[in-house]
GROMACS .gro file of C-alpha atoms in nm:
model
  273
    1MET     CA    1  15.565  19.977  14.370
    2LEU     CA    2  15.407  20.322  14.392
    3GLY     CA    3  15.394  20.339  14.015
    4ASP     CA    4  15.130  20.066  14.007
    5ILE     CA    5  14.876  20.299  14.168
    6SER     CA    6  14.871  20.510  13.855
    7LYS     CA    7  14.739  20.209  13.662
    8ALA     CA    8  14.436  20.165  13.888
    9GLU     CA    9  14.101  20.167  13.710
   10HIS     CA   10  13.920  20.316  14.011
   11ILE     CA   11  14.010  20.520  14.317
   12TYR     CA   12  13.763  20.506  14.605
   13ILE     CA   13  13.752  20.734  14.908
   14ALA     CA   14  13.604  20.580  15.224
   15VAL     CA   15  13.382  20.863  15.344
   16GLY     CA   16  13.363  20.935  15.714
   17TYR     CA   17  13.628  20.841  15.965
   18THR     CA   18  13.801  20.502  15.965
   19ASP     CA   19  13.964  20.339  16.266
   20MET     CA   20  14.326  20.390  16.161
   21ARG     CA   21  14.439  20.102  16.382
   22LYS     CA   22  14.299  19.866  16.118
   23GLN     CA   23  14.560  19.691  15.908
   24ILE     CA   24  14.529  19.499  15.579
   25ASP     CA   25  14.281  19.236  15.704
   26GLY     CA   26  14.056  19.490  15.873
   27LEU     CA   27  14.054  19.737  15.585
   28SER     CA   28  13.999  19.473  15.315
   29ALA     CA   29  13.710  19.333  15.521
   30LEU     CA   30  13.569  19.686  15.546
   31VAL     CA   31  13.582  19.721  15.167
   32THR     CA   32  13.395  19.392  15.123
   33THR     CA   33  13.130  19.411  15.395
   34GLN     CA   34  13.056  19.781  15.431
   35PHE     CA   35  13.125  19.916  15.083
   36ARG     CA   36  13.031  19.595  14.896
   37LEU     CA   37  13.333  19.630  14.668
   38ASP     CA   38  13.605  19.385  14.565
   39PRO     CA   39  13.934  19.464  14.744
   40PHE     CA   40  14.115  19.236  14.495
   41SER     CA   41  14.010  19.444  14.194
   42ASN     CA   42  14.235  19.689  14.015
   43SER     CA   43  14.129  19.967  14.252
   44VAL     CA   44  14.286  20.192  14.514
   45PHE     CA   45  14.106  20.255  14.844
   46LEU     CA   46  14.178  20.564  15.055
   47PHE     CA   47  14.101  20.583  15.427
   48GLY     CA   48  14.122  20.875  15.667
   49GLY     CA   49  14.094  20.904  16.043
   50ARG     CA   50  13.992  21.186  16.271
   51ASN     CA   51  14.345  21.315  16.254
   52ALA     CA   52  14.334  21.487  15.915
   53ARG     CA   53  14.711  21.462  15.882
   54VAL     CA   54  14.707  21.084  15.832
   55MET     CA   55  14.586  20.878  15.537
   56LYS     CA   56  14.606  20.507  15.450
   57THR     CA   57  14.603  20.362  15.100
   58LEU     CA   58  14.517  19.997  15.026
   59TYR     CA   59  14.550  19.820  14.693
   60TRP     CA   60  14.599  19.471  14.548
   61GLU     CA   61  14.925  19.424  14.358
   62GLY     CA   62  14.855  19.086  14.200
   63ASP     CA   63  15.008  18.854  14.459
   64GLY     CA   64  14.942  19.045  14.779
   65PHE     CA   65  14.802  19.361  14.935
   66VAL     CA   66  15.003  19.680  14.970
   67LEU     CA   67  14.916  19.917  15.255
   68LEU     CA   68  15.068  20.264  15.251
   69TYR     CA   69  15.065  20.494  15.551
   70LYS     CA   70  15.098  20.861  15.459
   71ARG     CA   71  15.147  21.151  15.697
   72LEU     CA   72  15.062  21.490  15.546
   73GLU     CA   73  15.327  21.708  15.702
   74ASN     CA   74  15.247  22.051  15.562
   75SER     CA   75  14.874  22.042  15.508
   76ARG     CA   76  14.552  21.895  15.636
   77PHE     CA   77  14.317  21.715  15.398
   78LYS     CA   78  13.944  21.784  15.445
   79TRP     CA   79  13.820  21.426  15.454
   80PRO     CA   80  13.466  21.384  15.309
   81ARG     CA   81  13.202  21.307  15.572
   82ASP     CA   82  12.939  21.158  15.337
   83GLU     CA   83  12.885  21.057  14.975
   84SER     CA   84  12.781  21.409  14.875
   85GLU     CA   85  13.133  21.525  14.957
   86ALA     CA   86  13.312  21.244  14.776
   87ARG     CA   87  13.320  21.110  14.424
   88GLU     CA   88  13.477  20.813  14.255
   89ILE     CA   89  13.772  20.922  14.041
   90THR     CA   90  13.764  20.724  13.714
   91PRO     CA   91  13.869  20.786  13.355
   92SER     CA   92  13.513  20.904  13.291
   93SER     CA   93  13.571  21.206  13.514
   94SER     CA   94  13.861  21.324  13.300
   95GLY     CA   95  13.673  21.365  12.972
   96ALA     CA   96  13.645  21.003  12.861
   97SER     CA   97  13.266  20.974  12.881
   98ASP     CA   98  13.242  20.938  12.503
   99THR     CA   99  13.499  20.658  12.470
  100LEU     CA  100  13.412  20.302  12.369
  101SER     CA  101  13.533  20.163  12.700
  102TYR     CA  102  13.306  20.395  12.896
  103THR     CA  103  13.010  20.305  12.673
  104GLY     CA  104  13.075  19.934  12.728
  105LEU     CA  105  13.101  19.980  13.103
  106LYS     CA  106  12.768  20.162  13.113
  107LYS     CA  107  12.602  19.873  12.929
  108ILE     CA  108  12.745  19.619  13.173
  109ALA     CA  109  12.654  19.837  13.472
  110LYS     CA  110  12.285  19.810  13.376
  111LEU     CA  111  12.310  19.430  13.400
  112PHE     CA  112  12.478  19.445  13.739
  113ALA     CA  113  12.205  19.680  13.862
  114ILE     CA  114  11.941  19.421  13.771
  115GLU     CA  115  12.137  19.142  13.943
  116LYS     CA  116  12.165  19.351  14.259
  117GLU     CA  117  11.791  19.418  14.251
  118ILE     CA  118  11.695  19.049  14.220
  119ASP     CA  119  11.965  18.909  14.449
  120THR     CA  120  11.716  18.783  14.709
  121PHE     CA  121  11.436  18.689  14.467
  122PRO     CA  122  11.310  18.328  14.436
  123PRO     CA  123  11.479  18.128  14.155
  124GLU     CA  124  11.173  18.124  13.929
  125ASP     CA  125  11.143  18.505  13.951
  126LYS     CA  126  11.513  18.550  13.879
  127VAL     CA  127  11.494  18.347  13.558
  128LYS     CA  128  11.185  18.537  13.442
  129ILE     CA  129  11.340  18.880  13.507
  130ARG     CA  130  11.669  18.780  13.345
  131GLN     CA  131  11.480  18.674  13.032
  132GLU     CA  132  11.256  18.982  13.023
  133ARG     CA  133  11.503  19.253  13.123
  134SER     CA  134  11.859  19.123  13.109
  135LYS     CA  135  11.848  18.929  12.781
  136PRO     CA  136  11.771  19.235  12.562
  137LEU     CA  137  12.061  19.418  12.730
  138VAL     CA  138  12.294  19.121  12.672
  139ASP     CA  139  12.188  19.103  12.305
  140ASP     CA  140  12.254  19.475  12.269
  141PHE     CA  141  12.596  19.444  12.438
  142PHE     CA  142  12.720  19.168  12.206
  143SER     CA  143  12.585  19.350  11.899
  144TRP     CA  144  12.779  19.654  12.016
  145CYS     CA  145  13.094  19.441  12.059
  146LYS     CA  146  13.064  19.306  11.704
  147ASP     CA  147  13.003  19.652  11.560
  148ASN     CA  148  13.310  19.797  11.734
  149GLN     CA  149  13.567  19.516  11.736
  150ASN     CA  150  13.742  19.658  11.428
  151LYS     CA  151  13.737  20.017  11.553
  152VAL     CA  152  14.002  19.967  11.822
  153LEU     CA  153  14.352  19.824  11.830
  154THR     CA  154  14.339  19.454  11.913
  155ALA     CA  155  14.633  19.497  12.154
  156SER     CA  156  14.462  19.777  12.351
  157LYS     CA  157  14.277  19.708  12.676
  158THR     CA  158  13.944  19.786  12.513
  159GLY     CA  159  14.027  19.570  12.213
  160LYS     CA  160  14.125  19.277  12.434
  161ALA     CA  161  13.809  19.316  12.644
  162ILE     CA  162  13.583  19.318  12.338
  163GLN     CA  163  13.756  19.015  12.187
  164TYR     CA  164  13.737  18.830  12.519
  165ALA     CA  165  13.363  18.893  12.538
  166LEU     CA  166  13.309  18.767  12.183
  167ASN     CA  167  13.528  18.459  12.235
  168TYR     CA  168  13.331  18.355  12.543
  169GLU     CA  169  12.987  18.480  12.442
  170ALA     CA  170  12.818  18.143  12.493
  171GLY     CA  171  12.950  18.108  12.847
  172LEU     CA  172  12.878  18.470  12.936
  173ARG     CA  173  12.516  18.419  12.830
  174SER     CA  174  12.468  18.108  13.044
  175PHE     CA  175  12.338  18.302  13.346
  176LEU     CA  176  12.028  18.391  13.143
  177GLU     CA  177  11.915  18.027  13.132
  178ASP     CA  178  12.047  17.879  13.457
  179VAL     CA  179  11.949  18.051  13.780
  180LEU     CA  180  12.239  17.883  13.963
  181VAL     CA  181  12.494  18.056  13.739
  182PRO     CA  182  12.595  18.403  13.862
  183MET     CA  183  12.652  18.680  13.610
  184THR     CA  184  13.011  18.719  13.729
  185ASN     CA  185  13.267  18.479  13.871
  186SER     CA  186  13.417  18.743  14.101
  187LEU     CA  187  13.296  18.550  14.406
  188ASP     CA  188  13.488  18.244  14.286
  189GLY     CA  189  13.792  18.459  14.229
  190ARG     CA  190  13.778  18.606  14.579
  191THR     CA  191  13.734  18.256  14.721
  192ILE     CA  192  14.045  18.107  14.562
  193ARG     CA  193  14.276  18.409  14.594
  194PRO     CA  194  14.370  18.344  14.960
  195PHE     CA  195  14.488  17.998  14.856
  196THR     CA  196  14.691  18.126  14.560
  197VAL     CA  197  14.862  18.372  14.793
  198GLY     CA  198  14.907  18.122  15.075
  199ARG     CA  199  15.060  17.847  14.862
  200LYS     CA  200  15.382  18.051  14.840
  201ASN     CA  201  15.415  18.022  15.217
  202TRP     CA  202  15.278  17.673  15.283
  203LEU     CA  203  15.509  17.479  15.048
  204PHE     CA  204  15.370  17.144  15.160
  205SER     CA  205  15.260  17.008  14.821
  206THR     CA  206  15.570  16.813  14.724
  207SER     CA  207  15.390  16.615  14.452
  208THR     CA  208  15.115  16.657  14.196
  209LYS     CA  209  14.890  16.418  14.388
  210GLY     CA  210  14.943  16.619  14.707
  211ALA     CA  211  14.846  16.941  14.529
  212GLU     CA  212  14.537  16.774  14.381
  213ALA     CA  213  14.435  16.644  14.724
  214SER     CA  214  14.476  16.992  14.874
  215ALA     CA  215  14.269  17.146  14.595
  216ALA     CA  216  13.993  16.889  14.650
  217VAL     CA  217  13.978  16.963  15.023
  218PHE     CA  218  13.982  17.341  14.967
  219SER     CA  219  13.703  17.310  14.710
  220LEU     CA  220  13.491  17.098  14.944
  221ILE     CA  221  13.536  17.342  15.233
  222GLU     CA  222  13.455  17.650  15.025
  223THR     CA  223  13.151  17.479  14.869
  224ALA     CA  224  13.027  17.392  15.218
  225LYS     CA  225  13.070  17.755  15.325
  226ALA     CA  226  12.892  17.875  15.010
  227ASN     CA  227  12.596  17.656  15.108
  228ARG     CA  228  12.603  17.799  15.463
  229LEU     CA  229  12.713  17.472  15.622
  230ASP     CA  230  12.938  17.435  15.924
  231PRO     CA  231  13.250  17.322  15.733
  232TYR     CA  232  13.413  17.138  16.026
  233ASP     CA  233  13.105  16.931  16.114
  234TYR     CA  234  13.030  16.862  15.748
  235ILE     CA  235  13.384  16.744  15.664
  236GLU     CA  236  13.393  16.532  15.979
  237PHE     CA  237  13.064  16.368  15.874
  238ILE     CA  238  13.195  16.305  15.521
  239LEU     CA  239  13.513  16.139  15.650
  240ASP     CA  240  13.318  15.922  15.894
  241TYR     CA  241  13.034  15.799  15.673
  242LEU     CA  242  13.127  15.833  15.306
  243PRO     CA  243  13.394  15.555  15.316
  244GLN     CA  244  13.124  15.317  15.441
  245GLN     CA  245  12.913  15.360  15.127
  246ASP     CA  246  12.926  15.122  14.831
  247LEU     CA  247  12.924  15.386  14.560
  248VAL     CA  248  13.009  15.135  14.288
  249GLU     CA  249  12.685  14.945  14.339
  250ASN     CA  250  12.485  15.248  14.452
  251PRO     CA  251  12.634  15.563  14.291
  252GLU     CA  252  12.315  15.758  14.361
  253ARG     CA  253  12.405  15.763  14.732
  254LEU     CA  254  12.673  16.023  14.659
  255ASP     CA  255  12.400  16.279  14.591
  256TRP     CA  256  12.292  16.257  14.954
  257PHE     CA  257  12.637  16.373  15.075
  258LEU     CA  258  12.663  16.678  14.848
  259PRO     CA  259  12.665  17.017  15.031
  260TRP     CA  260  12.341  17.132  14.868
  261SER     CA  261  12.135  16.819  14.936
  262GLU     CA  262  11.829  16.884  15.151
  263GLU     CA  263  11.933  16.621  15.407
  264ILE     CA  264  12.280  16.769  15.452
  265LYS     CA  265  12.149  17.126  15.473
  266GLU     CA  266  11.895  17.020  15.733
  267GLU     CA  267  12.169  16.865  15.945
  268PHE     CA  268  12.462  17.105  15.906
  269GLU     CA  269  12.328  17.441  15.786
  270ILE     CA  270  12.430  17.728  16.013
  271LYS     CA  271  12.107  17.876  16.144
  272ALA     CA  272  12.065  18.252  16.159
  273ASP     CA  273  12.051  18.394  16.510
   0.00000   0.00000   0.00000
């Protein structure tokens, strides 16, 4: 199990002191909310408390989190107090800044920086900025992929990543035209992961239809949450009123019940305090 840490793409140090009473749920939430990182990514997160002899390590192993508790018996680690005392340890810090993979990551990082900048912008502004600033970067990235696809082994990680990008170029470009499409599906991945982990414990889907029904309910709940609705009240409303509708004769009525409809949002949206 410990060997998997060596395969991590990133190692992050949580600067400052962490409440070492936090377990997996608390630390993974800290990674998401405070550091704005993905705890499910191929990364290792290190936490230290005021007692410099104790360190916790959190990482995702594919089907669950692993939390390691390490006591430093013979030495004390000087835990960094702020970002100036810490750095992210990546392959780029070990002399790989001129590699193809590092070049590709830098190109993608520019796109993510734009998305972060325009996250709260109105839809019409997002589309305009994506066309003016992101599209040239996307064009450059795919040109770079085509120029370099034969310069790496197809079975290598970089080779697979380049081929994946080229295979799905049309879909990866879709965010440039549709403001509702995010640049990355990481949010979707984080949303469904708890269910993929939990299904090993629940074991209640004894048929294909049961599994499909569960998936439909999970999707509806998560879509309601994504639209900032109260999921309980919304689902209760759907179960009470949707069966009363004649959707065969009036299929357009279904639009009214969708989580993003103005009527539904007006009724069930969770208001900010």
